[in-house]
Short mmCIF file of C-alpha atoms in Angstrom, two decimals:
data_model
loop_
_atom_site.label_atom_id
_atom_site.label_comp_id
_atom_site.label_asym_id
_atom_site.label_seq_id
_atom_site.Cartn_x
_atom_site.Cartn_y
_atom_site.Cartn_z
CA UNK A 1457 4.74 -8.52 -1.85
CA UNK A 1458 5.38 -4.89 -0.85
CA UNK A 1459 3.57 -1.58 -2.25
CA UNK A 1460 7.09 -0.33 -3.05
CA UNK A 1461 7.49 -3.52 -5.52
CA UNK A 1462 3.95 -2.41 -7.39
CA UNK A 1463 4.23 -0.50 -10.36
CA UNK A 1464 4.04 3.60 -10.27
CA UNK A 1465 0.42 3.80 -11.01
CA UNK A 1466 -0.50 1.38 -8.51
CA UNK A 1467 1.55 3.44 -6.00
CA UNK A 1468 0.10 6.67 -7.15
CA UNK A 1469 -3.81 5.11 -6.94
CA UNK A 1470 -3.30 4.28 -3.45
CA UNK A 1471 -2.14 7.86 -2.72
CA UNK A 1472 -5.11 9.06 -4.25
CA UNK A 1473 -7.57 6.49 -2.62
CA UNK A 1474 -5.47 6.88 0.76
CA UNK A 1475 -6.96 10.55 0.50
CA UNK A 1476 -10.50 9.72 -0.37
CA UNK A 1477 -10.92 7.05 2.28
CA UNK A 1478 -9.33 9.46 4.95
CA UNK A 1479 -11.82 12.30 3.71
CA UNK A 1480 -14.82 10.07 3.93
CA UNK A 1481 -14.31 8.79 7.61
CA UNK A 1482 -15.09 12.76 8.44
CA UNK A 1483 -18.37 12.27 6.51
CA UNK A 1484 -19.10 9.33 8.98
CA UNK A 1485 -19.00 11.37 12.01
CA UNK A 1486 -20.86 14.44 10.52
CA UNK A 1487 -23.59 12.65 9.89
CA UNK A 1488 -23.55 10.98 13.34
CA UNK A 1489 -23.01 7.24 12.01
CA UNK A 1490 -20.45 6.14 14.13
CA UNK A 1491 -18.65 6.87 17.81
CA UNK A 1492 -15.15 7.11 18.62
CA UNK A 1493 -13.27 4.52 16.39
CA UNK A 1494 -16.05 2.33 15.80
CA UNK A 1495 -16.96 1.68 11.91
CA UNK A 1496 -14.71 1.55 9.24
CA UNK A 1497 -14.70 2.39 5.27
CA UNK A 1498 -12.45 1.10 2.47
CA UNK A 1499 -12.40 1.32 -1.31
CA UNK A 1500 -10.89 -1.50 -3.64
CA UNK A 1501 -8.45 -0.21 -6.09
CA UNK A 1502 -8.85 -0.42 -9.71
CA UNK A 1503 -5.01 -0.83 -10.71
CA UNK A 1504 -4.26 -3.95 -8.64
CA UNK A 1505 -5.70 -6.61 -6.19
CA UNK A 1506 -5.72 -3.98 -3.60
CA UNK A 1507 -7.62 -2.00 -1.03
CA UNK A 1508 -7.26 0.65 1.28
CA UNK A 1509 -9.25 0.75 4.67
CA UNK A 1510 -9.02 2.26 8.07
CA UNK A 1511 -6.71 1.20 10.62
CA UNK A 1512 -8.14 -0.55 13.63
CA UNK A 1513 -8.84 1.49 16.89
CA UNK A 1514 -7.56 5.11 15.76
CA UNK A 1515 -10.04 7.41 16.74
CA UNK A 1516 -11.72 9.52 13.81
CA UNK A 1517 -10.00 12.65 14.76
CA UNK A 1518 -6.55 10.97 14.42
CA UNK A 1519 -7.03 10.09 11.16
CA UNK A 1520 -5.16 10.86 7.95
CA UNK A 1521 -4.32 9.73 4.80
CA UNK A 1522 -1.04 8.06 5.18
CA UNK A 1523 -2.65 6.36 8.55
CA UNK A 1524 -4.94 4.39 5.99
CA UNK A 1525 -3.67 0.92 5.64
CA UNK A 1526 -3.42 -1.12 2.12
CA UNK A 1527 -4.15 -4.94 1.87
CA UNK A 1528 -4.29 -7.58 -0.60
CA UNK A 1529 -7.79 -9.06 -1.24
CA UNK A 1530 -6.82 -11.89 1.22
CA UNK A 1531 -6.72 -9.54 3.95
CA UNK A 1532 -2.83 -9.35 4.34
CA UNK A 1533 -1.05 -6.27 5.06
CA UNK A 1534 0.60 -4.48 2.35
CA UNK A 1535 1.34 -1.21 3.48
CA UNK A 1536 0.57 0.75 6.43
CA UNK A 1537 2.20 1.43 10.10
CA UNK A 1538 -0.76 0.73 11.73
CA UNK A 1539 -2.57 -2.78 12.27
CA UNK A 1540 -5.82 -2.97 9.34
CA UNK A 1541 -9.18 -2.88 11.07
CA UNK A 1542 -10.81 -5.78 12.70
CA UNK A 1543 -13.21 -5.98 9.83
CA UNK A 1544 -10.98 -6.38 7.05
CA UNK A 1545 -11.54 -9.89 6.41
CA UNK A 1546 -14.90 -9.17 6.26
CA UNK A 1547 -14.55 -6.54 3.39
CA UNK A 1548 -11.64 -8.58 1.88
CA UNK A 1549 -13.98 -11.40 1.55
CA UNK A 1550 -17.11 -8.97 -0.32
CA UNK A 1551 -14.12 -7.85 -3.02
CA UNK A 1552 -13.35 -11.27 -3.61
CA UNK A 1553 -16.66 -12.61 -4.14
CA UNK A 1554 -18.53 -9.24 -5.59
CA UNK A 1555 -15.39 -8.28 -7.69
CA UNK A 1556 -17.79 -7.45 -10.83
CA UNK A 1557 -18.92 -4.68 -9.22
CA UNK A 1558 -18.15 -3.33 -5.46
CA UNK A 1559 -15.28 -0.79 -5.30
CA UNK A 1560 -16.37 0.29 -1.92
CA UNK A 1561 -17.96 -1.13 1.86
CA UNK A 1562 -18.77 1.04 4.59
CA UNK A 1563 -19.31 -0.26 8.49
CA UNK A 1564 -21.11 2.04 10.70
CA UNK A 1565 -23.06 1.53 14.26
CA UNK A 1566 -25.68 4.29 13.44
CA UNK A 1567 -28.39 4.21 15.87
CA UNK A 1568 -31.43 3.43 14.61
CA UNK A 1569 -30.05 0.84 11.78
CA UNK A 1570 -28.44 -1.11 14.45
CA UNK A 1571 -31.51 -0.91 16.59
CA UNK A 1572 -32.88 -3.09 13.95
CA UNK A 1573 -30.09 -5.46 13.37
CA UNK A 1574 -30.33 -5.47 17.46
CA UNK A 1575 -33.91 -6.48 17.13
CA UNK A 1576 -33.11 -9.36 14.37
CA UNK A 1577 -35.77 -7.45 12.08
CA UNK A 1578 -35.03 -6.01 8.52
CA UNK A 1579 -36.50 -2.93 7.48
CA UNK A 1580 -39.68 -3.29 5.30
CA UNK A 1581 -40.18 -1.30 1.93
CA UNK A 1582 -43.11 1.39 2.63
CA UNK A 1583 -40.83 4.38 1.54
CA UNK A 1584 -40.57 5.52 -1.76
CA UNK A 1585 -36.73 6.92 -0.75
CA UNK A 1586 -36.37 3.30 -0.21
CA UNK A 1587 -37.45 1.96 -3.53
CA UNK A 1588 -35.45 4.37 -5.46
CA UNK A 1589 -32.28 3.43 -3.41
CA UNK A 1590 -32.36 -0.08 -2.28
CA UNK A 1591 -35.12 -1.47 -4.71
CA UNK A 1592 -36.99 -3.00 -1.37
CA UNK A 1593 -36.38 -3.77 1.72
CA UNK A 1594 -33.26 -3.66 3.70
CA UNK A 1595 -32.73 -7.24 4.37
CA UNK A 1596 -31.38 -9.08 7.53
CA UNK A 1597 -27.82 -10.79 7.55
CA UNK A 1598 -26.65 -13.75 10.23
CA UNK A 1599 -25.40 -13.47 13.33
CA UNK A 1600 -21.41 -13.70 12.90
CA UNK A 1601 -18.25 -12.91 14.91
CA UNK A 1602 -15.88 -10.30 14.10
CA UNK A 1603 -12.23 -11.26 13.52
CA UNK A 1604 -12.61 -13.73 10.22
CA UNK A 1605 -14.42 -13.97 7.32
CA UNK A 1606 -17.64 -15.04 8.68
CA UNK A 1607 -19.46 -11.36 8.53
CA UNK A 1608 -18.20 -10.92 4.85
CA UNK A 1609 -19.67 -14.41 3.56
CA UNK A 1610 -23.21 -13.57 5.47
CA UNK A 1611 -22.94 -10.10 3.31
CA UNK A 1612 -21.99 -11.97 0.45
CA UNK A 1613 -24.83 -14.83 1.02
CA UNK A 1614 -27.39 -12.05 1.73
CA UNK A 1615 -26.61 -9.40 -1.01
CA UNK A 1616 -25.96 -11.99 -4.27
CA UNK A 1617 -29.21 -11.64 -5.95
CA UNK A 1618 -30.76 -8.84 -3.89
CA UNK A 1619 -31.19 -5.26 -5.02
CA UNK A 1620 -30.40 -3.81 -1.79
CA UNK A 1621 -26.91 -2.14 -1.38
CA UNK A 1622 -26.99 -3.04 2.18
CA UNK A 1623 -27.59 -5.37 5.08
CA UNK A 1624 -28.12 -5.60 8.96
CA UNK A 1625 -25.75 -7.98 10.05
CA UNK A 1626 -28.05 -9.17 13.04
CA UNK A 1627 -26.49 -8.29 16.71
CA UNK A 1628 -23.88 -6.12 15.07
CA UNK A 1629 -25.01 -3.34 12.66
CA UNK A 1630 -25.27 -2.39 8.84
CA UNK A 1631 -23.17 -2.54 6.12
CA UNK A 1632 -23.25 -1.01 2.64
CA UNK A 1633 -21.64 -1.34 -0.74
CA UNK A 1634 -20.78 0.61 -3.59
CA UNK A 1635 -19.16 1.45 -7.19
CA UNK A 1636 -16.95 3.54 -4.96
CA UNK A 1637 -16.29 4.03 -1.37
CA UNK A 1638 -18.22 7.44 -1.94
CA UNK A 1639 -21.32 5.69 -3.31
CA UNK A 1640 -21.30 3.28 0.08
CA UNK A 1641 -21.18 6.26 2.31
CA UNK A 1642 -24.18 7.99 0.79
CA UNK A 1643 -26.20 4.34 1.12
CA UNK A 1644 -25.10 4.27 4.27
CA UNK A 1645 -26.63 7.90 4.99
CA UNK A 1646 -29.59 7.06 3.54
CA UNK A 1647 -29.99 3.56 5.53
CA UNK A 1648 -29.69 5.58 8.58
CA UNK A 1649 -32.38 7.91 7.47
CA UNK A 1650 -35.02 5.38 6.45
CA UNK A 1651 -34.36 3.41 9.44
CA UNK A 1652 -35.26 6.35 12.11
CA UNK A 1653 -38.25 7.38 9.25
CA UNK A 1654 -39.62 3.82 9.31
CA UNK A 1655 -39.16 3.34 13.33
CA UNK A 1656 -41.08 6.53 13.67
CA UNK A 1657 -43.71 5.47 11.69
CA UNK A 1658 -44.21 2.37 13.36
CA UNK A 1659 -44.82 4.21 16.80
CA UNK A 1660 -47.55 6.06 14.78
CA UNK A 1661 -49.36 3.46 13.72
CA UNK A 1662 -49.39 0.53 10.83
CA UNK A 1663 -47.03 1.15 7.83
CA UNK A 1664 -48.59 1.38 4.58
CA UNK A 1665 -47.00 -0.85 2.14
CA UNK A 1666 -45.80 0.01 -1.48
CA UNK A 1667 -47.07 -2.58 -4.07
CA UNK A 1668 -43.93 -4.18 -5.68
CA UNK A 1669 -44.39 -3.37 -9.21
CA UNK A 1670 -44.25 0.15 -8.36
CA UNK A 1671 -41.05 -0.55 -6.04
CA UNK A 1672 -39.89 -1.87 -9.17
CA UNK A 1673 -40.50 0.68 -11.17
CA UNK A 1674 -39.34 3.21 -8.76
CA UNK A 1675 -35.94 1.53 -8.05
CA UNK A 1676 -35.35 1.32 -12.26
CA UNK A 1677 -36.39 5.25 -12.52
CA UNK A 1678 -33.86 6.36 -9.72
CA UNK A 1679 -30.75 4.32 -11.10
CA UNK A 1680 -31.40 4.66 -14.67
CA UNK A 1681 -33.01 8.12 -15.46
CA UNK A 1682 -32.72 10.75 -12.19
CA UNK A 1683 -30.13 12.90 -12.04
CA UNK A 1684 -27.57 14.30 -14.15
#
């Protein structure tokens, strides 16, 4: 299948999502979550079993909507002039196995979150902001090699049944999920903030726990009441 063989509404959505994904990559550099060409963002289409993802090895300041590539949910290239990201198989696995609510995936190598991953530790929930956004601790996923769907399997196995929308893949770095790419980027920004704050707090002294029932209440309020 090629993109030209798809319905016009699919082609139109691809054009829109390519711009969205391209623009969001600029936010990763602005927030200091990536360097050079590391990391990636993808967004799944609503109109077809396809997703748009960053091309492999292209520096962030060279990215354009046209350089974004389109893949099917098995990670096969459908449209684009570049090779897709080396994490494409992982993104595809997440979309296939969390298809009821995940339409955005983000991977960064943000310093503090990646440091927790390197130490092989989950981030404990000792901040109300963590309770709000993640509903508890940031879980640690298994070690997995880049290139096939092993990382995707680790993400799904760790996050299915969890309230968290972020996982620290051991010795690798953070992945976040969301209802679209923008929400997954927001989560990546929040994740780095709580990873940094919790690390600093540990240098000051012992972390003060939040009771589980309070974490549940905070998460419910933030997800269902907070904002507009």
